[in-house]
MMTF fields as JSON, N, C-alpha, C and O atoms, coordinates in Angstrom:
{
  "mmtfVersion": "1.0.0",
  "mmtfProducer": "UNKNOWN",
  "numBonds": 523,
  "numAtoms": 524,
  "numGroups": 131,
  "numChains": 1,
  "numModels": 1,
  "chainsPerModel": [1],
  "groupsPerChain": [131],
  "chainIdList": ["A"],
  "bondAtomList": [4, 2, 8, 6, 12, 10, 16, 14, 20, 18, 24, 22, 28, 26, 32, 30, 36, 34, 40, 38, 44, 42, 48, 46, 52, 50, 56, 54, 60, 58, 64, 62, 68, 66, 72, 70, 76, 74, 80, 78, 84, 82, 88, 86, 92, 90, 96, 94, 100, 98, 104, 102, 108, 106, 112, 110, 116, 114, 120, 118, 124, 122, 128, 126, 132, 130, 136, 134, 140, 138, 144, 142, 148, 146, 152, 150, 156, 154, 160, 158, 164, 162, 168, 166, 172, 170, 176, 174, 180, 178, 184, 182, 188, 186, 192, 190, 196, 194, 200, 198, 204, 202, 208, 206, 212, 210, 216, 214, 220, 218, 224, 222, 228, 226, 232, 230, 236, 234, 240, 238, 244, 242, 248, 246, 252, 250, 256, 254, 260, 258, 264, 262, 268, 266, 272, 270, 276, 274, 280, 278, 284, 282, 288, 286, 292, 290, 296, 294, 300, 298, 304, 302, 308, 306, 312, 310, 316, 314, 320, 318, 324, 322, 328, 326, 332, 330, 336, 334, 340, 338, 344, 342, 348, 346, 352, 350, 356, 354, 360, 358, 364, 362, 368, 366, 372, 370, 376, 374, 380, 378, 384, 382, 388, 386, 392, 390, 396, 394, 400, 398, 404, 402, 408, 406, 412, 410, 416, 414, 420, 418, 424, 422, 428, 426, 432, 430, 436, 434, 440, 438, 444, 442, 448, 446, 452, 450, 456, 454, 460, 458, 464, 462, 468, 466, 472, 470, 476, 474, 480, 478, 484, 482, 488, 486, 492, 490, 496, 494, 500, 498, 504, 502, 508, 506, 512, 510, 516, 514, 520, 518],
  "bondOrderList": [1, 1, 1, 1, 1, 1, 1, 1, 1, 1, 1, 1, 1, 1, 1, 1, 1, 1, 1, 1, 1, 1, 1, 1, 1, 1, 1, 1, 1, 1, 1, 1, 1, 1, 1, 1, 1, 1, 1, 1, 1, 1, 1, 1, 1, 1, 1, 1, 1, 1, 1, 1, 1, 1, 1, 1, 1, 1, 1, 1, 1, 1, 1, 1, 1, 1, 1, 1, 1, 1, 1, 1, 1, 1, 1, 1, 1, 1, 1, 1, 1, 1, 1, 1, 1, 1, 1, 1, 1, 1, 1, 1, 1, 1, 1, 1, 1, 1, 1, 1, 1, 1, 1, 1, 1, 1, 1, 1, 1, 1, 1, 1, 1, 1, 1, 1, 1, 1, 1, 1, 1, 1, 1, 1, 1, 1, 1, 1, 1, 1],
  "groupList": [{"groupName": "MET", "atomNameList": ["N", "CA", "C", "O"], "elementList": ["N", "C", "C", "O"], "formalChargeList": [0, 0, 0, 0], "bondAtomList": [1, 0, 2, 1, 3, 2], "bondOrderList": [1, 1, 2], "singleLetterCode": "M", "chemCompType": "L-PEPTIDE LINKING"}, {"groupName": "SER", "atomNameList": ["N", "CA", "C", "O"], "elementList": ["N", "C", "C", "O"], "formalChargeList": [0, 0, 0, 0], "bondAtomList": [1, 0, 2, 1, 3, 2], "bondOrderList": [1, 1, 2], "singleLetterCode": "S", "chemCompType": "L-PEPTIDE LINKING"}, {"groupName": "LEU", "atomNameList": ["N", "CA", "C", "O"], "elementList": ["N", "C", "C", "O"], "formalChargeList": [0, 0, 0, 0], "bondAtomList": [1, 0, 2, 1, 3, 2], "bondOrderList": [1, 1, 2], "singleLetterCode": "L", "chemCompType": "L-PEPTIDE LINKING"}, {"groupName": "ARG", "atomNameList": ["N", "CA", "C", "O"], "elementList": ["N", "C", "C", "O"], "formalChargeList": [0, 0, 0, 0], "bondAtomList": [1, 0, 2, 1, 3, 2], "bondOrderList": [1, 1, 2], "singleLetterCode": "R", "chemCompType": "L-PEPTIDE LINKING"}, {"groupName": "ALA", "atomNameList": ["N", "CA", "C", "O"], "elementList": ["N", "C", "C", "O"], "formalChargeList": [0, 0, 0, 0], "bondAtomList": [1, 0, 2, 1, 3, 2], "bondOrderList": [1, 1, 2], "singleLetterCode": "A", "chemCompType": "L-PEPTIDE LINKING"}, {"groupName": "TYR", "atomNameList": ["N", "CA", "C", "O"], "elementList": ["N", "C", "C", "O"], "formalChargeList": [0, 0, 0, 0], "bondAtomList": [1, 0, 2, 1, 3, 2], "bondOrderList": [1, 1, 2], "singleLetterCode": "Y", "chemCompType": "L-PEPTIDE LINKING"}, {"groupName": "GLN", "atomNameList": ["N", "CA", "C", "O"], "elementList": ["N", "C", "C", "O"], "formalChargeList": [0, 0, 0, 0], "bondAtomList": [1, 0, 2, 1, 3, 2], "bondOrderList": [1, 1, 2], "singleLetterCode": "Q", "chemCompType": "L-PEPTIDE LINKING"}, {"groupName": "LYS", "atomNameList": ["N", "CA", "C", "O"], "elementList": ["N", "C", "C", "O"], "formalChargeList": [0, 0, 0, 0], "bondAtomList": [1, 0, 2, 1, 3, 2], "bondOrderList": [1, 1, 2], "singleLetterCode": "K", "chemCompType": "L-PEPTIDE LINKING"}, {"groupName": "VAL", "atomNameList": ["N", "CA", "C", "O"], "elementList": ["N", "C", "C", "O"], "formalChargeList": [0, 0, 0, 0], "bondAtomList": [1, 0, 2, 1, 3, 2], "bondOrderList": [1, 1, 2], "singleLetterCode": "V", "chemCompType": "L-PEPTIDE LINKING"}, {"groupName": "GLU", "atomNameList": ["N", "CA", "C", "O"], "elementList": ["N", "C", "C", "O"], "formalChargeList": [0, 0, 0, 0], "bondAtomList": [1, 0, 2, 1, 3, 2], "bondOrderList": [1, 1, 2], "singleLetterCode": "E", "chemCompType": "L-PEPTIDE LINKING"}, {"groupName": "THR", "atomNameList": ["N", "CA", "C", "O"], "elementList": ["N", "C", "C", "O"], "formalChargeList": [0, 0, 0, 0], "bondAtomList": [1, 0, 2, 1, 3, 2], "bondOrderList": [1, 1, 2], "singleLetterCode": "T", "chemCompType": "L-PEPTIDE LINKING"}, {"groupName": "PRO", "atomNameList": ["N", "CA", "C", "O"], "elementList": ["N", "C", "C", "O"], "formalChargeList": [0, 0, 0, 0], "bondAtomList": [1, 0, 2, 1, 3, 2], "bondOrderList": [1, 1, 2], "singleLetterCode": "P", "chemCompType": "L-PEPTIDE LINKING"}, {"groupName": "ILE", "atomNameList": ["N", "CA", "C", "O"], "elementList": ["N", "C", "C", "O"], "formalChargeList": [0, 0, 0, 0], "bondAtomList": [1, 0, 2, 1, 3, 2], "bondOrderList": [1, 1, 2], "singleLetterCode": "I", "chemCompType": "L-PEPTIDE LINKING"}, {"groupName": "PHE", "atomNameList": ["N", "CA", "C", "O"], "elementList": ["N", "C", "C", "O"], "formalChargeList": [0, 0, 0, 0], "bondAtomList": [1, 0, 2, 1, 3, 2], "bondOrderList": [1, 1, 2], "singleLetterCode": "F", "chemCompType": "L-PEPTIDE LINKING"}, {"groupName": "GLY", "atomNameList": ["N", "CA", "C", "O"], "elementList": ["N", "C", "C", "O"], "formalChargeList": [0, 0, 0, 0], "bondAtomList": [1, 0, 2, 1, 3, 2], "bondOrderList": [1, 1, 2], "singleLetterCode": "G", "chemCompType": "PEPTIDE LINKING"}, {"groupName": "ASP", "atomNameList": ["N", "CA", "C", "O"], "elementList": ["N", "C", "C", "O"], "formalChargeList": [0, 0, 0, 0], "bondAtomList": [1, 0, 2, 1, 3, 2], "bondOrderList": [1, 1, 2], "singleLetterCode": "D", "chemCompType": "L-PEPTIDE LINKING"}, {"groupName": "HIS", "atomNameList": ["N", "CA", "C", "O"], "elementList": ["N", "C", "C", "O"], "formalChargeList": [0, 0, 0, 0], "bondAtomList": [1, 0, 2, 1, 3, 2], "bondOrderList": [1, 1, 2], "singleLetterCode": "H", "chemCompType": "L-PEPTIDE LINKING"}, {"groupName": "TRP", "atomNameList": ["N", "CA", "C", "O"], "elementList": ["N", "C", "C", "O"], "formalChargeList": [0, 0, 0, 0], "bondAtomList": [1, 0, 2, 1, 3, 2], "bondOrderList": [1, 1, 2], "singleLetterCode": "W", "chemCompType": "L-PEPTIDE LINKING"}, {"groupName": "ASN", "atomNameList": ["N", "CA", "C", "O"], "elementList": ["N", "C", "C", "O"], "formalChargeList": [0, 0, 0, 0], "bondAtomList": [1, 0, 2, 1, 3, 2], "bondOrderList": [1, 1, 2], "singleLetterCode": "N", "chemCompType": "L-PEPTIDE LINKING"}, {"groupName": "CYS", "atomNameList": ["N", "CA", "C", "O"], "elementList": ["N", "C", "C", "O"], "formalChargeList": [0, 0, 0, 0], "bondAtomList": [1, 0, 2, 1, 3, 2], "bondOrderList": [1, 1, 2], "singleLetterCode": "C", "chemCompType": "L-PEPTIDE LINKING"}],
  "groupTypeList": [0, 1, 2, 3, 4, 5, 6, 7, 4, 6, 6, 3, 8, 9, 10, 11, 3, 9, 12, 9, 5, 3, 2, 13, 14, 6, 8, 10, 3, 4, 2, 0, 15, 12, 6, 15, 2, 11, 3, 16, 9, 12, 4, 3, 3, 0, 15, 4, 2, 15, 17, 18, 3, 3, 8, 17, 1, 13, 0, 4, 4, 15, 19, 4, 18, 11, 15, 18, 4, 2, 11, 9, 18, 2, 3, 4, 1, 12, 12, 1, 2, 1, 2, 17, 8, 1, 3, 5, 1, 1, 9, 8, 0, 6, 7, 14, 9, 15, 8, 9, 11, 2, 12, 15, 12, 18, 3, 10, 12, 0, 6, 14, 2, 4, 1, 6, 12, 9, 3, 6, 18, 9, 4, 10, 2, 6, 14, 4, 9, 6, 4],
  "groupIdList": [1, 2, 3, 4, 5, 6, 7, 8, 9, 10, 11, 12, 13, 14, 15, 16, 17, 18, 19, 20, 21, 22, 23, 24, 25, 26, 27, 28, 29, 30, 31, 32, 33, 34, 35, 36, 37, 38, 39, 40, 41, 42, 43, 44, 45, 46, 47, 48, 49, 50, 51, 52, 53, 54, 55, 56, 57, 58, 59, 60, 61, 62, 63, 64, 65, 66, 67, 68, 69, 70, 71, 72, 73, 74, 75, 76, 77, 78, 79, 80, 81, 82, 83, 84, 85, 86, 87, 88, 89, 90, 91, 92, 93, 94, 95, 96, 97, 98, 99, 100, 101, 102, 103, 104, 105, 106, 107, 108, 109, 110, 111, 112, 113, 114, 115, 116, 117, 118, 119, 120, 121, 122, 123, 124, 125, 126, 127, 128, 129, 130, 131],
  "secStructList": [7, 7, 2, 2, 2, 2, 2, 2, 2, 2, 2, 2, 1, 7, 7, 2, 2, 2, 2, 2, 2, 2, 2, 2, 2, 2, 2, 2, 2, 2, 2, 2, 2, 2, 6, 6, 1, 7, 6, 6, 7, 2, 2, 2, 2, 2, 2, 2, 2, 2, 2, 2, 2, 2, 2, 2, 2, 2, 2, 2, 2, 2, 2, 2, 1, 6, 6, 7, 7, 1, 7, 2, 2, 2, 2, 2, 2, 2, 2, 2, 2, 2, 2, 2, 2, 2, 2, 2, 2, 2, 2, 2, 2, 2, 2, 7, 7, 7, 1, 2, 2, 2, 2, 2, 2, 2, 2, 2, 2, 2, 2, 2, 2, 2, 2, 2, 2, 2, 2, 2, 2, 2, 2, 2, 2, 2, 2, 2, 2, 2, 7],
  "xCoordList": [0.848, 0.0, 0.89, 1.82, 0.617, 1.433, 1.119, 0.087, 2.023, 1.839, 0.58, -0.152, 0.321, -0.855, -2.147, -3.091, -2.191, -3.374, -3.569, -4.698, -2.479, -2.559, -3.105, -3.963, -2.612, -3.078, -4.564, -5.277, -5.046, -6.468, -7.291, -8.33, -6.83, -7.547, -7.552, -8.552, -6.451, -6.346, -7.312, -7.876, -7.51, -8.388, -9.854, -10.649, -10.23, -11.619, -12.011, -13.202, -11.072, -11.34, -11.611, -10.851, -12.701, -13.03, -12.126, -11.775, -11.76, -11.013, -11.993, -13.2, -11.489, -12.4, -13.204, -14.384, -12.587, -13.301, -14.404, -15.477, -14.156, -15.177, -16.348, -17.503, -16.046, -17.101, -17.942, -19.17, -17.272, -17.984, -18.859, -20.007, -18.313, -19.064, -20.316, -21.41, -20.138, -21.269, -22.323, -23.517, -21.898, -22.825, -23.596, -24.815, -22.886, -23.568, -24.537, -25.602, -24.175, -25.078, -26.357, -27.45, -26.219, -27.385, -28.285, -29.506, -27.697, -28.51, -29.119, -30.235, -28.413, -28.958, -30.13, -31.129, -30.014, -31.127, -32.342, -33.467, -32.132, -33.244, -33.917, -35.141, -33.105, -33.673, -34.448, -35.513, -33.918, -34.618, -35.946, -36.932, -35.965, -37.184, -38.302, -39.478, -37.956, -39.001, -39.462, -40.422, -38.799, -39.15, -40.619, -41.251, -41.163, -42.534, -43.537, -44.697, -43.092, -44.016, -45.021, -44.682, -46.245, -47.205, -46.723, -46.005, -47.122, -46.66, -47.078, -46.447, -48.125, -48.562, -47.665, -47.832, -46.724, -45.762, -44.609, -43.443, -44.967, -44.011, -42.88, -41.724, -43.18, -42.145, -41.043, -39.862, -41.408, -40.384, -39.577, -38.363, -40.249, -39.545, -38.561, -37.412, -39.028, -38.164, -36.964, -35.843, -37.199, -36.102, -35.003, -33.825, -35.383, -34.383, -33.672, -32.449, -34.432, -33.826, -32.919, -31.844, -33.35, -32.54, -31.266, -30.201, -31.356, -30.171, -29.167, -27.976, -29.657, -28.774, -28.136, -26.943, -28.941, -28.424, -27.357, -26.347, -27.577, -26.588, -25.287, -24.208, -25.374, -24.162, -23.362, -22.151, -24.052, -23.369, -22.827, -21.742, -23.563, -23.081, -21.824, -20.893, -21.806, -20.613, -19.423, -18.313, -19.673, -18.581, -18.068, -16.86, -18.981, -18.572, -17.746, -16.732, -18.183, -17.436, -16.047, -15.066, -15.968, -14.677, -13.783, -12.582, -14.367, -13.58, -13.151, -12.15, -13.886, -13.521, -12.364, -11.734, -12.089, -10.991, -9.66, -9.418, -8.803, -7.525, -6.615, -5.703, -6.85, -6.029, -6.49, -5.843, -7.589, -8.088, -7.067, -6.57, -6.759, -5.689, -6.145, -5.313, -7.439, -7.908, -7.397, -7.149, -7.237, -6.842, -7.874, -9.073, -7.386, -8.244, -9.424, -10.537, -9.199, -10.296, -11.369, -12.553, -10.977, -11.938, -12.729, -13.941, -12.042, -12.719, -13.748, -14.867, -13.37, -14.294, -15.506, -16.63, -15.279, -16.385, -17.348, -18.565, -16.807, -17.657, -18.472, -19.653, -17.855, -18.582, -19.703, -20.818, -19.417, -20.444, -21.586, -22.757, -21.24, -22.272, -23.124, -24.341, -22.494, -23.225, -24.249, -25.38, -23.849, -24.775, -25.934, -27.084, -25.636, -26.693, -27.635, -28.853, -27.084, -27.902, -28.854, -30.024, -28.373, -29.212, -30.355, -31.509, -30.041, -31.082, -32.078, -33.289, -31.559, -32.437, -33.31, -34.464, -32.781, -33.578, -34.785, -35.872, -34.605, -35.726, -36.755, -37.957, -36.297, -37.22, -37.984, -39.153, -37.335, -38.021, -39.183, -40.279, -38.943, -40.0, -41.051, -42.245, -40.642, -41.59, -42.331, -43.512, -41.639, -42.23, -42.474, -42.992, -42.097, -42.324, -41.364, -41.681, -40.2, -39.209, -38.816, -38.996, -38.279, -37.883, -36.642, -35.75, -36.585, -35.459, -34.279, -33.147, -34.541, -33.527, -32.203, -31.153, -32.188, -30.892, -30.031, -28.806, -30.664, -29.909, -29.328, -28.19, -30.107, -29.643, -28.479, -27.487, -28.605, -27.546, -26.226, -25.166, -26.292, -25.056, -24.424, -23.213, -25.245, -24.706, -24.072, -23.005, -24.716, -24.151, -22.813, -21.889, -22.709, -21.448, -20.348, -19.221, -20.671, -19.699, -19.301, -18.124, -20.285, -20.005, -19.077, -18.208, -19.259, -18.377, -16.939, -15.994, -16.786, -15.449, -14.828, -13.644, -15.627, -15.125, -14.766, -13.759, -15.58, -15.314, -13.981, -13.231, -13.682, -12.403, -11.233, -10.173, -11.417, -10.369, -10.156, -9.018, -11.24, -11.15, -10.434, -9.596, -10.77, -10.126, -8.623, -7.824, -8.24, -6.805, -6.108, -4.989, -6.775, -6.184, -6.005, -4.972, -7.017, -6.943, -5.838, -5.132, -5.69, -4.621, -3.256, -2.361, -3.097, -1.834, -1.545, -0.4, -2.574, -2.405, -1.979, -1.087, -2.619, -2.258, -0.827, -0.093, -0.433, 0.929, 1.931, 2.982, 1.607, 2.49, 2.601, 3.68, 1.496, 1.51, 2.295, 2.967, 2.204, 2.941, 4.434, 5.23, 4.816, 6.233, 6.83, 8.046, 5.986, 6.484, 6.93, 7.372],
  "yCoordList": [-1.174, 0.0, 1.232, 1.329, 2.157, 3.362, 4.281, 4.147, 5.201, 6.158, 6.988, 7.257, 7.39, 8.204, 7.427, 7.987, 6.155, 5.332, 5.17, 5.203, 4.997, 4.884, 6.168, 6.118, 7.325, 8.599, 8.803, 9.328, 8.396, 8.517, 7.627, 8.05, 6.405, 5.49, 6.034, 5.917, 6.623, 7.176, 8.345, 8.514, 9.143, 10.298, 9.885, 10.649, 8.712, 8.277, 7.71, 7.548, 7.409, 6.83, 7.957, 8.921, 7.819, 8.829, 8.681, 7.573, 9.81, 9.8, 9.575, 9.742, 9.201, 9.048, 10.32, 10.238, 11.481, 12.747, 12.955, 13.454, 12.581, 12.712, 11.768, 12.119, 10.585, 9.63, 10.177, 10.105, 10.725, 11.317, 12.481, 12.613, 13.319, 14.463, 13.982, 14.509, 12.99, 12.457, 11.869, 12.094, 11.121, 10.535, 11.623, 11.536, 12.641, 13.733, 14.461, 14.901, 14.585, 15.196, 14.39, 14.954, 13.076, 12.213, 12.225, 12.333, 12.118, 12.086, 13.461, 13.55, 14.514, 15.859, 16.087, 16.695, 15.605, 15.692, 14.949, 15.429, 13.788, 13.028, 13.825, 13.811, 14.52, 15.356, 16.531, 16.889, 17.122, 18.236, 17.772, 18.509, 16.568, 16.027, 15.819, 15.869, 15.586, 15.345, 16.619, 16.585, 17.735, 18.974, 19.326, 19.697, 19.217, 19.653, 18.506, 18.698, 17.326, 16.186, 16.363, 16.897, 15.919, 15.919, 14.98, 14.013, 15.277, 14.478, 13.01, 12.152, 12.71, 11.314, 10.479, 9.262, 11.11, 10.379, 9.875, 10.197, 9.099, 8.687, 7.831, 8.031, 6.896, 5.971, 6.725, 6.48, 7.627, 8.38, 9.277, 9.408, 9.89, 10.751, 9.927, 10.324, 8.774, 7.906, 7.412, 7.387, 7.024, 6.524, 7.57, 7.263, 8.805, 9.862, 10.192, 10.329, 10.319, 10.637, 9.511, 9.766, 8.281, 7.138, 7.048, 6.756, 7.292, 7.271, 8.31, 8.025, 9.517, 10.582, 10.212, 10.424, 9.666, 9.265, 8.178, 8.21, 7.214, 6.146, 6.689, 6.237, 7.656, 8.279, 8.92, 8.727, 9.683, 10.348, 9.353, 9.557, 8.287, 7.265, 6.591, 6.317, 6.325, 5.736, 6.69, 6.271, 7.977, 8.951, 9.004, 9.074, 8.971, 9.0, 7.764, 7.859, 6.62, 5.384, 5.458, 5.029, 6.0, 6.149, 7.114, 6.881, 8.186, 9.164, 8.628, 9.083, 7.681, 7.083, 6.099, 5.725, 5.685, 4.754, 5.472, 6.525, 4.931, 5.594, 5.727, 6.554, 4.933, 5.021, 6.126, 6.37, 6.795, 7.872, 9.004, 9.415, 9.506, 10.491, 11.934, 12.842, 12.166, 13.534, 14.053, 13.266, 15.367, 15.929, 15.566, 15.478, 15.364, 14.895, 15.831, 15.363, 17.151, 18.08, 18.016, 18.179, 17.784, 17.641, 16.345, 16.318, 15.289, 14.014, 14.157, 13.658, 14.839, 15.041, 15.866, 15.594, 16.865, 17.691, 16.873, 17.028, 16.013, 15.171, 14.208, 13.983, 13.646, 12.748, 13.509, 13.001, 14.717, 15.536, 15.866, 15.792, 16.228, 16.508, 15.275, 15.378, 14.123, 12.883, 12.637, 12.23, 12.883, 12.711, 13.691, 13.327, 14.935, 15.931, 15.536, 15.642, 15.082, 14.663, 13.548, 13.551, 12.615, 11.51, 12.022, 11.645, 12.875, 13.412, 14.27, 14.143, 15.142, 16.058, 15.305, 15.677, 14.267, 13.457, 12.863, 12.795, 12.437, 11.924, 13.015, 12.753, 14.233, 15.349, 15.687, 16.067, 15.552, 15.805, 14.832, 15.22, 13.579, 12.574, 12.678, 12.575, 12.876, 12.838, 14.149, 14.148, 15.274, 16.571, 17.439, 18.551, 16.922, 17.692, 18.862, 19.821, 18.783, 19.847, 19.96, 19.024, 21.113, 21.395, 20.584, 20.389, 20.12, 19.331, 20.237, 19.768, 21.501, 22.436, 22.408, 22.437, 22.354, 22.297, 21.091, 21.198, 19.958, 18.788, 19.041, 18.668, 19.666, 20.005, 20.99, 20.849, 21.975, 22.986, 22.365, 22.712, 21.455, 20.795, 20.001, 20.062, 19.257, 18.474, 19.382, 19.068, 20.497, 21.437, 21.997, 22.169, 22.275, 22.777, 21.732, 22.062, 20.486, 19.401, 19.306, 19.135, 19.416, 19.337, 20.475, 20.27, 21.665, 22.782, 22.483, 22.762, 21.916, 21.547, 20.469, 20.535, 19.478, 18.424, 18.991, 18.597, 19.91, 20.501, 21.242, 21.165, 21.955, 22.676, 21.698, 21.949, 20.585, 19.556, 18.939, 18.725, 18.656, 18.068, 19.019, 18.603, 20.289, 21.294, 21.354, 21.402, 21.351, 21.366, 20.109, 20.178, 18.952, 17.701, 17.747, 17.329, 18.259, 18.347, 19.297, 19.022, 20.407, 21.357, 20.712, 20.863, 19.994, 19.322, 18.245, 18.071, 17.534, 16.499, 17.127, 16.616, 18.235, 18.923, 19.449, 19.337, 20.02, 20.513, 19.376, 19.524, 18.246, 17.082, 16.551, 16.147, 16.553, 16.071, 17.015, 16.573, 18.308, 19.275, 19.173, 19.421, 18.809, 18.706, 17.385, 17.274, 16.404, 15.084, 15.062, 14.025],
  "zCoordList": [0.0, 0.0, 0.0, 0.802, -0.878, -0.947, 0.231, 0.888, 0.478, 1.564, 1.343, 2.295, 0.123, -0.19, 0.104, 0.662, -0.263, 0.008, 1.512, 2.003, 2.234, 3.686, 4.297, 5.178, 3.835, 4.359, 4.088, 4.943, 2.913, 2.603, 3.536, 4.042, 3.759, 4.651, 6.069, 6.776, 6.486, 7.824, 8.001, 9.082, 6.976, 7.06, 7.2, 7.749, 6.724, 6.78, 8.132, 8.398, 8.976, 10.286, 11.284, 11.373, 12.027, 13.028, 14.24, 14.643, 14.806, 16.055, 17.203, 17.027, 18.37, 19.516, 19.804, 20.148, 19.669, 19.906, 18.877, 19.216, 17.63, 16.593, 16.855, 16.614, 17.342, 17.685, 18.839, 18.807, 19.858, 20.988, 20.518, 20.943, 19.643, 19.129, 18.38, 18.577, 17.531, 16.765, 17.698, 17.499, 18.711, 19.676, 20.421, 20.568, 20.888, 21.587, 20.65, 21.082, 19.389, 18.422, 18.268, 18.197, 18.216, 18.048, 19.285, 19.164, 20.452, 21.67, 21.938, 22.448, 21.607, 21.784, 20.837, 21.22, 19.61, 18.658, 19.202, 19.068, 19.812, 20.389, 21.514, 21.643, 22.329, 23.394, 22.807, 23.309, 21.759, 21.116, 20.526, 20.541, 20.016, 19.412, 20.433, 20.072, 21.705, 22.703, 23.401, 24.172, 23.147, 23.842, 23.718, 24.707, 22.541, 22.309, 22.277, 21.91, 22.659, 22.685, 23.823, 24.88, 23.606, 24.716, 25.831, 25.578, 27.035, 28.183, 28.086, 28.703, 27.327, 27.234, 26.31, 26.236, 25.608, 24.757, 25.64, 25.415, 26.62, 27.654, 27.093, 27.464, 26.221, 25.727, 24.989, 25.233, 24.102, 23.362, 24.288, 24.133, 25.246, 26.202, 27.028, 27.224, 27.51, 28.319, 27.521, 28.028, 26.281, 25.447, 25.3, 25.481, 24.973, 24.776, 26.082, 26.108, 27.16, 28.455, 28.943, 29.485, 28.752, 29.163, 28.343, 28.887, 27.047, 26.191, 26.663, 26.791, 26.921, 27.39, 28.731, 28.944, 29.614, 30.93, 30.79, 31.492, 29.885, 29.671, 29.094, 29.476, 28.175, 27.621, 28.752, 28.858, 29.591, 30.698, 31.72, 32.265, 31.981, 32.919, 32.397, 33.154, 31.096, 30.497, 30.634, 30.961, 30.38, 30.516, 31.949, 32.177, 32.914, 34.319, 34.665, 35.356, 34.187, 34.457, 33.834, 34.441, 32.631, 31.964, 32.738, 32.877, 33.235, 33.999, 35.361, 35.916, 35.898, 37.185, 37.04, 38.029, 35.816, 35.558, 35.806, 35.216, 36.658, 36.954, 35.725, 35.726, 34.691, 33.481, 32.536, 31.518, 32.852, 32.007, 31.993, 33.042, 30.796, 30.636, 30.845, 30.844, 31.022, 31.242, 32.58, 33.493, 32.707, 34.009, 35.089, 34.821, 36.284, 37.377, 37.633, 37.869, 37.589, 37.856, 36.759, 37.053, 35.516, 34.435, 34.596, 34.381, 34.97, 35.205, 36.318, 36.203, 37.396, 38.515, 38.075, 38.496, 37.238, 36.741, 35.89, 35.997, 35.054, 34.203, 35.061, 34.793, 36.08, 36.984, 37.691, 37.808, 38.159, 38.819, 37.861, 38.233, 36.634, 35.636, 35.372, 35.213, 35.326, 35.094, 36.209, 35.943, 37.43, 38.558, 38.448, 38.695, 38.078, 37.91, 36.774, 36.917, 35.65, 34.508, 34.935, 34.55, 35.708, 36.16, 37.034, 36.83, 38.0, 38.889, 38.116, 38.295, 37.257, 36.535, 35.53, 35.316, 34.923, 33.993, 34.706, 34.132, 35.942, 36.729, 36.973, 36.93, 37.228, 37.437, 36.158, 36.214, 35.025, 33.754, 33.61, 33.206, 33.938, 33.788, 34.89, 34.609, 36.102, 37.212, 37.422, 37.77, 37.211, 37.533, 36.298, 36.406, 35.121, 33.904, 33.714, 33.012, 34.336, 34.16, 32.692, 31.914, 32.33, 30.95, 30.567, 31.392, 29.337, 28.824, 28.439, 28.322, 28.25, 27.734, 28.504, 27.862, 29.847, 30.539, 30.127, 30.058, 29.858, 29.4, 28.011, 27.726, 27.169, 25.821, 25.902, 25.187, 26.767, 26.921, 27.363, 26.842, 28.315, 28.785, 27.649, 27.44, 26.92, 25.806, 24.757, 24.229, 24.454, 23.479, 23.961, 23.166, 25.237, 25.792, 25.637, 25.267, 25.916, 25.737, 24.271, 23.952, 23.378, 21.943, 21.497, 20.649, 22.063, 21.715, 22.14, 21.402, 23.329, 23.789, 22.913, 22.583, 22.539, 21.658, 20.285, 19.696, 19.774, 18.457, 18.458, 17.485, 19.533, 19.579, 19.667, 19.094, 20.379, 20.429, 19.055, 18.636, 18.36, 17.026, 16.081, 15.281, 16.181, 15.318, 15.588, 14.653, 16.862, 17.197, 16.687, 16.179, 16.823, 16.336, 14.822, 14.299, 14.121, 12.66, 12.214, 11.245, 12.917, 12.582, 12.79, 11.958, 13.899, 14.18, 13.132, 12.714, 12.715, 11.694, 10.371, 9.694, 10.006, 8.771, 8.812, 7.83, 9.939, 10.08, 9.973, 9.35, 10.578, 10.512, 9.083, 8.65, 8.361, 6.989, 6.073, 5.141, 6.347, 5.542, 5.779, 4.873, 6.991, 7.334, 6.818, 6.66, 6.562, 6.143, 4.713, 4.22]
}
């Protein structure tokens, strides 16, 4: 395989940050879709809220892993956010609270991931230009 073919194949593979960004985009879209649903659409509301809660729980579990390379204070913040998301999701279902705060948090995470992806892409381009 030539170097050029390898570089093309490498460009088509998503990075972990890109996968996280895509996942947050999908779950956030699901939350946005339930915002205006009538309260009797319980199954769809539960599915979206549960999906979001599972994403956050997975992130918290990953951050609790001592091998996680993120800074400790960032890991602790993500774990705290995960706990809040879980509690607030229950309030959305039980008390009819607004979904918007969950959407806002996800969007904030997506903005952080987007800036990381941009920095990674810039570094990759610089490395390719130097090669």
